[in-house]
C-alpha cells in the first residue's frame, strides 16, 4: 500500500533462535498494514507478541524473517532512517524520577540533538499540550500515574515523529489516568501522526483505534474496525428477563425476529435476540410485553463487547489484567 506508514509481512521471531531453548516463536507469521495518519490497535493477551512486534518496528530487535517497513524504510537495512521518524512509548516508563517533568523533557531533547534553546522551547510546548504546564518543576516521583504517562507520551514526541508506537500506554492506570492518556492520544492524531498502540484493554482499542488487529500466539487472528469485529460475532442484542418462566413461550413470539433466532435460557428466565434497530426494537418489545400482559423483570439492549469478540477469536479465556 503506497500510503502505508507501517507494513509488516510474514514477520517471524523466536527468542534465542528457532533451535534455542525458547523454541516457541514470539512472532509466527504476523501481517499488518497501517495507513498513514490513523491509529491502529494491536490487541492481545499477555505473551501474544505485542512488545516483540513494537521492538521490531522500533528497530530495537531484528526479525528472523519477513518484511517490515516503517515510514517507507526497511527496519533492518535502513534502521537509522526509521529511527529518525519514530517515537516510542515503552511498556515501562523511561523517566528520571528525581528530575522535574520539564527537566526530563529538556534532557530528552538534548539526547535527540536539539540545541539547548530548542530543547527548552519544545519542552514547554509539550508540557502545555499535555496539560502539565503547572507541574513542570515538580519531581516526577511526585506525579500521579496518569501525569507520568502523559509526560512519557510528551517525551516520545520530542522529535515530532511521523510514526508513534505506544506499548500498553494505560496499563496500571486508574480510570481517570486512562481517560487523560486517551485524550492526549486523540489530540495527536489530528496532527497527522500515525499511531500504533498495543493494549490488553478491549475498551481502549475500541475508543482510540481506527482499525484493530487481534493478536494471539504471534499472529493476527482477526482484524477490522471495532464495529466489524463486533459484527463478525453478530450485531446488537436485546435481552429480556421475565418474572415467570411459564410465559417464555408467549414472549418469544413478541420479539421482532424469527423464532429460531431467539435464544431461550429457562433457568434464568432469559430471552435474547439479535436486533438491527436498537431503539425501535426496545420500544417495540416494551409495548408488546405490556399489551400482552407478559411481566418483564429486566430488559436490556447490549452490543457484543470487544471482550466477547476477543474471547471468541482467541479462545484462550484470558482476561485483561484489570476486569473491565
Ligand atoms: N527477551 C525474551 N527472551 C525470551 N523470550 C521472550 C523475551 N521477550 C518475550 N519473550 C517471549 O515471547 C513471547 C511474546 O512476548 P511479548 O513480550 O512480545 O508479549 P506481549 O504481548 O507484549 O505480552 P504482555 O501483554 O505481557 O506485555 C512470550 O512467550 C514471551 O515469554
Ligand atoms: Mg508487552
Tab-separated table of C-alpha atoms and ligand atoms in Angstrom:
chain	number	residue	atom	x	y	z
A	1	UNK	CA	0.000	0.000	0.000
A	2	UNK	CA	1.535	3.289	-1.133
A	3	UNK	CA	0.141	5.325	1.746
A	4	UNK	CA	1.056	2.790	4.413
A	5	UNK	CA	3.037	4.088	7.384
A	6	UNK	CA	3.688	0.562	8.601
A	7	UNK	CA	3.901	-2.649	6.589
A	8	UNK	CA	4.592	-5.996	8.189
A	9	UNK	CA	4.602	-9.111	6.045
A	10	UNK	CA	5.041	-12.578	7.471
A	11	UNK	CA	7.216	-11.375	10.364
A	12	UNK	CA	8.823	-14.114	12.430
A	13	UNK	CA	10.818	-14.003	15.621
A	14	UNK	CA	11.930	-16.713	18.007
A	15	UNK	CA	13.977	-15.607	21.013
A	16	UNK	CA	17.281	-17.413	21.252
A	17	UNK	CA	16.936	-18.640	17.655
A	18	UNK	CA	14.479	-21.240	16.393
A	19	UNK	CA	16.677	-24.040	17.735
A	20	UNK	CA	17.220	-22.228	21.025
A	21	UNK	CA	15.729	-23.047	24.361
A	22	UNK	CA	12.843	-20.620	23.782
A	23	UNK	CA	11.607	-22.765	20.910
A	24	UNK	CA	8.130	-21.224	20.685
A	25	UNK	CA	8.001	-18.298	18.256
A	26	UNK	CA	7.058	-14.900	19.708
A	27	UNK	CA	6.012	-13.791	16.205
A	28	UNK	CA	4.744	-16.533	13.960
A	29	UNK	CA	3.986	-15.042	10.546
A	30	UNK	CA	2.451	-11.735	11.558
A	31	UNK	CA	0.933	-9.444	8.906
A	32	UNK	CA	-0.099	-5.857	9.447
A	33	UNK	CA	-0.685	-2.717	7.395
A	34	UNK	CA	-1.301	0.678	8.952
A	35	UNK	CA	-2.430	3.608	6.813
A	36	UNK	CA	-0.795	6.996	7.403
A	37	UNK	CA	-2.464	9.273	9.892
A	38	UNK	CA	-4.513	6.521	11.510
A	39	UNK	CA	-4.487	4.853	14.922
A	40	UNK	CA	-4.040	1.106	14.776
A	41	UNK	CA	-4.741	-1.016	17.812
A	42	UNK	CA	-2.901	-4.289	18.432
A	43	UNK	CA	-4.992	-6.161	20.922
A	44	UNK	CA	-3.835	-9.304	22.619
A	45	UNK	CA	-3.372	-11.137	25.919
A	46	UNK	CA	-0.107	-11.484	27.872
A	47	UNK	CA	2.570	-13.090	25.753
A	48	UNK	CA	0.736	-12.554	22.452
A	49	UNK	CA	3.808	-10.911	20.940
A	50	UNK	CA	2.814	-7.234	21.189
A	51	UNK	CA	6.036	-5.937	22.704
A	52	UNK	CA	8.101	-8.097	20.360
A	53	UNK	CA	6.298	-6.511	17.420
A	54	UNK	CA	6.817	-2.984	18.770
A	55	UNK	CA	10.510	-3.616	19.416
A	56	UNK	CA	10.968	-4.871	15.864
A	57	UNK	CA	9.104	-1.877	14.439
A	58	UNK	CA	11.240	0.451	16.554
A	59	UNK	CA	14.468	-1.276	15.339
A	60	UNK	CA	15.343	-2.487	18.849
A	61	UNK	CA	15.093	-6.118	17.767
A	62	UNK	CA	15.696	-7.783	14.397
A	63	UNK	CA	13.061	-10.060	12.906
A	64	UNK	CA	14.263	-13.552	11.916
A	65	UNK	CA	12.287	-13.296	8.691
A	66	UNK	CA	9.660	-11.217	6.947
A	67	UNK	CA	9.427	-7.718	5.508
A	68	UNK	CA	8.986	-4.869	7.978
A	69	UNK	CA	8.807	-1.244	6.833
A	70	UNK	CA	8.126	1.882	8.842
A	71	UNK	CA	7.635	5.324	7.271
A	72	UNK	CA	8.811	3.906	3.946
A	73	UNK	CA	12.052	2.387	5.253
A	74	UNK	CA	13.100	-1.169	5.971
A	75	UNK	CA	13.726	-1.663	9.694
A	76	UNK	CA	16.704	-3.953	9.137
A	77	UNK	CA	18.504	-2.328	6.207
A	78	UNK	CA	17.560	1.281	6.963
A	79	UNK	CA	17.351	1.301	10.735
A	80	UNK	CA	18.767	4.783	11.079
A	81	UNK	CA	16.240	6.304	8.656
A	82	UNK	CA	13.465	4.584	10.615
A	83	UNK	CA	14.759	5.837	13.959
A	84	UNK	CA	14.700	9.425	12.694
A	85	UNK	CA	10.985	9.132	12.010
A	86	UNK	CA	9.576	7.317	15.008
A	87	UNK	CA	8.720	7.851	18.638
A	88	UNK	CA	8.341	5.084	21.208
A	89	UNK	CA	6.450	4.908	24.448
A	90	UNK	CA	7.690	1.678	26.002
A	91	UNK	CA	5.672	-0.590	28.255
A	92	UNK	CA	7.811	0.613	31.145
A	93	UNK	CA	8.459	4.296	31.675
A	94	UNK	CA	11.879	5.747	30.984
A	95	UNK	CA	11.748	8.918	33.066
A	96	UNK	CA	14.200	10.189	35.645
A	97	UNK	CA	12.307	10.144	38.938
A	98	UNK	CA	14.375	12.809	40.637
A	99	UNK	CA	14.098	15.357	37.852
A	100	UNK	CA	11.103	17.543	37.160
A	101	UNK	CA	8.877	16.975	34.152
A	102	UNK	CA	10.348	19.914	32.319
A	103	UNK	CA	13.906	18.801	33.011
A	104	UNK	CA	13.088	15.318	31.774
A	105	UNK	CA	11.757	16.679	28.509
A	106	UNK	CA	14.733	19.007	28.070
A	107	UNK	CA	17.036	16.060	28.672
A	108	UNK	CA	15.243	14.026	26.023
A	109	UNK	CA	15.510	16.967	23.638
A	110	UNK	CA	19.249	17.243	24.231
A	111	UNK	CA	19.627	13.471	23.763
A	112	UNK	CA	17.939	13.913	20.413
A	113	UNK	CA	20.421	16.624	19.464
A	114	UNK	CA	18.111	19.590	19.819
A	115	UNK	CA	20.118	22.619	20.916
A	116	UNK	CA	19.564	23.900	24.474
A	117	UNK	CA	17.181	26.622	23.391
A	118	UNK	CA	15.107	24.402	21.106
A	119	UNK	CA	15.003	21.657	23.726
A	120	UNK	CA	13.616	24.126	26.263
A	121	UNK	CA	11.048	25.517	23.820
A	122	UNK	CA	9.944	22.036	22.823
A	123	UNK	CA	9.640	21.005	26.478
A	124	UNK	CA	7.384	23.974	27.220
A	125	UNK	CA	5.287	23.331	24.143
A	126	UNK	CA	4.754	19.682	25.063
A	127	UNK	CA	4.021	20.408	28.737
A	128	UNK	CA	1.378	22.852	27.588
A	129	UNK	CA	-0.075	20.412	25.103
A	130	UNK	CA	-0.447	17.647	27.678
A	131	UNK	CA	-1.821	19.867	30.420
A	132	UNK	CA	1.343	19.618	32.522
A	133	UNK	CA	2.490	23.240	32.418
A	134	UNK	CA	1.730	23.844	36.069
A	135	UNK	CA	3.715	20.813	37.226
A	136	UNK	CA	6.814	21.032	35.052
A	137	UNK	CA	9.030	21.833	38.021
A	138	UNK	CA	7.747	19.007	40.242
A	139	UNK	CA	9.920	15.880	40.552
A	140	UNK	CA	8.457	13.030	38.544
A	141	UNK	CA	8.311	10.781	41.607
A	142	UNK	CA	5.536	13.066	42.894
A	143	UNK	CA	3.471	12.676	39.726
A	144	UNK	CA	0.295	10.584	39.562
A	145	UNK	CA	0.286	7.586	37.235
A	146	UNK	CA	-1.692	9.477	34.610
A	147	UNK	CA	0.598	12.516	34.720
A	148	UNK	CA	3.622	10.272	34.439
A	149	UNK	CA	2.267	8.521	31.408
A	150	UNK	CA	1.385	11.835	29.775
A	151	UNK	CA	4.922	13.024	30.406
A	152	UNK	CA	6.172	9.781	28.858
A	153	UNK	CA	3.996	10.493	25.878
A	154	UNK	CA	5.370	14.027	25.654
A	155	UNK	CA	8.918	12.617	25.753
A	156	UNK	CA	8.152	10.245	22.899
A	157	UNK	CA	7.047	13.245	20.824
A	158	UNK	CA	10.161	15.355	21.304
A	159	UNK	CA	11.227	14.886	17.702
A	160	UNK	CA	7.720	15.220	16.238
A	161	UNK	CA	7.728	11.670	14.845
A	162	UNK	CA	5.807	10.527	11.781
A	163	UNK	CA	5.016	7.233	13.449
A	164	UNK	CA	4.494	6.723	17.152
A	165	UNK	CA	4.484	3.382	18.979
A	166	UNK	CA	2.666	3.130	22.278
A	167	UNK	CA	3.154	-0.163	24.110
A	168	UNK	CA	0.300	-0.589	26.591
A	169	UNK	CA	0.063	3.150	27.292
A	170	UNK	CA	-2.521	2.869	30.062
A	171	UNK	CA	-1.772	-0.432	31.779
A	172	UNK	CA	-1.884	0.105	35.529
A	173	UNK	CA	-3.637	3.474	35.386
A	174	UNK	CA	-6.865	4.221	37.180
A	175	UNK	CA	-9.881	5.169	35.019
A	176	UNK	CA	-9.131	8.866	35.331
A	177	UNK	CA	-5.479	8.471	34.340
A	178	UNK	CA	-6.578	6.316	31.459
A	179	UNK	CA	-9.055	8.915	30.222
A	180	UNK	CA	-6.321	11.571	30.383
A	181	UNK	CA	-3.974	9.485	28.280
A	182	UNK	CA	-6.754	8.710	25.812
A	183	UNK	CA	-7.399	12.421	25.348
A	184	UNK	CA	-3.722	13.003	24.735
A	185	UNK	CA	-3.547	10.234	22.150
A	186	UNK	CA	-6.610	11.575	20.369
A	187	UNK	CA	-5.072	15.022	20.186
A	188	UNK	CA	-2.032	13.612	18.391
A	189	UNK	CA	-3.814	12.127	15.519
A	190	UNK	CA	-5.229	15.379	14.201
A	191	UNK	CA	-1.622	16.418	13.630
A	192	UNK	CA	-1.132	13.611	11.111
A	193	UNK	CA	0.900	11.290	13.348
A	194	UNK	CA	0.370	7.602	12.695
A	195	UNK	CA	-0.051	5.707	15.960
A	196	UNK	CA	0.321	2.006	16.608
A	197	UNK	CA	-0.783	1.152	20.107
A	198	UNK	CA	-0.821	-2.171	21.861
A	199	UNK	CA	-3.307	-2.921	24.568
A	200	UNK	CA	-4.939	-5.656	26.569
A	201	UNK	CA	-7.953	-3.417	27.056
A	202	UNK	CA	-10.703	-4.016	24.607
A	203	UNK	CA	-12.321	-0.750	25.504
A	204	UNK	CA	-9.118	1.111	24.794
A	205	UNK	CA	-8.816	-0.269	21.280
A	206	UNK	CA	-12.486	0.478	20.781
A	207	UNK	CA	-12.059	4.075	21.978
A	208	UNK	CA	-8.887	5.004	20.134
A	209	UNK	CA	-8.229	2.804	17.163
A	210	UNK	CA	-9.462	3.221	13.604
A	211	UNK	CA	-8.598	-0.394	13.000
A	212	UNK	CA	-7.728	-3.254	15.301
A	213	UNK	CA	-5.610	-6.363	14.844
A	214	UNK	CA	-6.325	-9.059	17.369
A	215	UNK	CA	-3.069	-10.905	18.027
A	216	UNK	CA	-2.613	-14.232	19.712
A	217	UNK	CA	0.314	-16.630	19.632
A	218	UNK	CA	2.371	-14.245	17.493
A	219	UNK	CA	-0.074	-13.907	14.643
A	220	UNK	CA	-3.119	-11.849	13.726
A	221	UNK	CA	-6.248	-13.863	14.383
A	222	UNK	CA	-8.684	-11.157	13.249
A	223	UNK	CA	-8.647	-7.583	12.089
A	224	UNK	CA	-11.007	-4.807	11.134
A	225	UNK	CA	-12.728	-1.844	12.713
A	226	UNK	CA	-14.200	-2.339	16.175
A	227	UNK	CA	-17.625	-2.431	14.546
A	228	UNK	CA	-16.532	-5.017	12.002
A	229	UNK	CA	-15.103	-7.202	14.733
A	230	UNK	CA	-18.313	-6.927	16.686
A	231	UNK	CA	-20.375	-7.622	13.589
A	232	UNK	CA	-18.287	-10.723	12.955
A	233	UNK	CA	-19.776	-12.295	16.041
A	234	UNK	CA	-23.252	-10.896	15.482
A	235	UNK	CA	-24.728	-7.433	15.945
A	236	UNK	CA	-26.569	-5.824	18.839
A	237	UNK	CA	-28.804	-7.901	21.064
A	238	UNK	CA	-31.820	-7.404	23.248
A	239	UNK	CA	-32.074	-9.390	26.487
A	240	UNK	CA	-35.414	-9.795	28.261
A	241	UNK	CA	-35.745	-11.373	31.702
A	242	UNK	CA	-39.275	-12.459	32.668
A	243	UNK	CA	-40.737	-12.820	36.146
A	244	UNK	CA	-42.440	-16.070	35.231
A	245	UNK	CA	-40.689	-18.782	33.222
A	246	UNK	CA	-44.143	-20.038	32.200
A	247	UNK	CA	-44.520	-17.010	29.952
A	248	UNK	CA	-41.289	-17.591	27.986
A	249	UNK	CA	-43.113	-19.289	25.116
A	250	UNK	CA	-45.562	-16.436	24.749
A	251	UNK	CA	-42.798	-13.843	24.978
A	252	UNK	CA	-40.732	-15.419	22.180
A	253	UNK	CA	-43.490	-14.521	19.748
A	254	UNK	CA	-43.326	-10.878	20.818
A	255	UNK	CA	-39.728	-10.341	19.783
A	256	UNK	CA	-39.178	-8.721	16.381
A	257	UNK	CA	-37.200	-11.646	14.948
A	258	UNK	CA	-37.969	-15.145	13.660
A	259	UNK	CA	-38.482	-17.635	16.492
A	260	UNK	CA	-35.390	-19.631	15.705
A	261	UNK	CA	-33.216	-16.517	16.167
A	262	UNK	CA	-34.258	-16.226	19.822
A	263	UNK	CA	-32.115	-17.876	22.486
A	264	UNK	CA	-34.101	-19.096	25.484
A	265	UNK	CA	-32.473	-19.705	28.867
A	266	UNK	CA	-35.209	-21.203	31.035
A	267	UNK	CA	-33.190	-21.248	34.267
A	268	UNK	CA	-32.502	-17.533	34.075
A	269	UNK	CA	-35.956	-16.785	32.544
A	270	UNK	CA	-33.993	-15.004	29.817
A	271	UNK	CA	-34.723	-14.397	26.150
A	272	UNK	CA	-32.051	-12.968	23.935
A	273	UNK	CA	-32.362	-11.934	20.296
A	274	UNK	CA	-30.308	-10.045	17.720
A	275	UNK	CA	-31.710	-6.676	16.688
A	276	UNK	CA	-30.940	-4.323	13.853
A	277	UNK	CA	-32.508	-1.072	15.028
A	278	UNK	CA	-31.779	-0.839	18.748
A	279	UNK	CA	-34.229	1.840	19.806
A	280	UNK	CA	-37.086	0.622	17.626
A	281	UNK	CA	-36.575	-2.890	18.967
A	282	UNK	CA	-36.559	-1.713	22.578
A	283	UNK	CA	-39.686	0.416	22.186
A	284	UNK	CA	-41.456	-2.347	20.260
A	285	UNK	CA	-40.657	-5.046	22.804
A	286	UNK	CA	-41.689	-2.921	25.800
A	287	UNK	CA	-45.013	-2.136	24.116
A	288	UNK	CA	-45.676	-5.731	23.038
A	289	UNK	CA	-44.926	-7.080	26.512
A	290	UNK	CA	-47.269	-4.552	28.097
A	291	UNK	CA	-50.083	-5.190	25.624
A	292	UNK	CA	-49.955	-8.944	26.064
A	293	UNK	CA	-49.611	-8.842	29.860
A	294	UNK	CA	-46.204	-10.556	29.956
A	295	UNK	CA	-44.341	-9.409	33.039
A	296	UNK	CA	-40.710	-8.487	32.474
A	297	UNK	CA	-38.207	-8.071	35.284
A	298	UNK	CA	-35.499	-6.572	33.125
A	299	UNK	CA	-34.918	-5.508	29.551
A	300	UNK	CA	-31.521	-4.565	28.215
A	301	UNK	CA	-30.023	-3.648	24.902
A	302	UNK	CA	-26.426	-4.538	24.521
A	303	UNK	CA	-23.716	-4.550	21.943
A	304	UNK	CA	-21.467	-7.544	21.880
A	305	UNK	CA	-18.477	-6.382	23.867
A	306	UNK	CA	-14.985	-6.499	22.420
A	307	UNK	CA	-14.338	-8.891	25.300
A	308	UNK	CA	-16.753	-11.293	23.700
A	309	UNK	CA	-15.161	-10.747	20.306
A	310	UNK	CA	-11.743	-11.312	21.794
A	311	UNK	CA	-12.625	-14.433	23.721
A	312	UNK	CA	-14.421	-15.832	20.732
A	313	UNK	CA	-11.493	-15.176	18.410
A	314	UNK	CA	-8.582	-16.226	20.576
A	315	UNK	CA	-10.393	-18.900	22.511
A	316	UNK	CA	-7.877	-18.509	25.318
A	317	UNK	CA	-10.225	-17.384	28.020
A	318	UNK	CA	-7.533	-14.872	29.015
A	319	UNK	CA	-8.896	-11.753	30.583
A	320	UNK	CA	-7.342	-8.304	30.559
A	321	UNK	CA	-5.248	-7.617	33.666
A	322	UNK	CA	-7.989	-5.447	35.093
A	323	UNK	CA	-11.593	-6.526	34.799
A	324	UNK	CA	-13.494	-4.154	32.523
B	1	LIG	N1	13.697	-11.419	25.950
B	1	LIG	C1	12.986	-12.532	25.801
B	1	LIG	N2	13.580	-13.752	25.842
B	1	LIG	C2	12.865	-14.884	25.659
B	1	LIG	N3	11.527	-14.922	25.456
B	1	LIG	C3	10.876	-13.743	25.400
B	1	LIG	C4	11.571	-12.475	25.592
B	1	LIG	N4	10.660	-11.489	25.494
B	1	LIG	C5	9.458	-12.087	25.263
B	1	LIG	N5	9.582	-13.422	25.213
B	1	LIG	C6	8.512	-14.403	24.939
B	1	LIG	O1	7.922	-14.082	23.700
B	1	LIG	C7	6.509	-14.188	23.739
B	1	LIG	C8	5.878	-12.851	23.376
B	1	LIG	O2	6.216	-11.893	24.384
B	1	LIG	P1	5.850	-10.362	24.282
B	1	LIG	O3	6.559	-9.671	25.379
B	1	LIG	O4	6.086	-9.881	22.900
B	1	LIG	O5	4.283	-10.415	24.574
B	1	LIG	P2	3.270	-9.223	24.927
B	1	LIG	O6	2.105	-9.411	24.026
B	1	LIG	O7	3.981	-7.921	24.883
B	1	LIG	O8	2.828	-9.565	26.428
B	1	LIG	P3	2.425	-8.546	27.636
B	1	LIG	O9	0.994	-8.197	27.406
B	1	LIG	O10	2.604	-9.401	28.839
B	1	LIG	O11	3.347	-7.377	27.600
B	1	LIG	C9	6.158	-14.653	25.126
B	1	LIG	O12	6.016	-16.042	25.096
B	1	LIG	C10	7.384	-14.269	25.950
B	1	LIG	O13	7.560	-15.144	27.027
B	2	LIG	MG1	4.275	-6.426	26.230
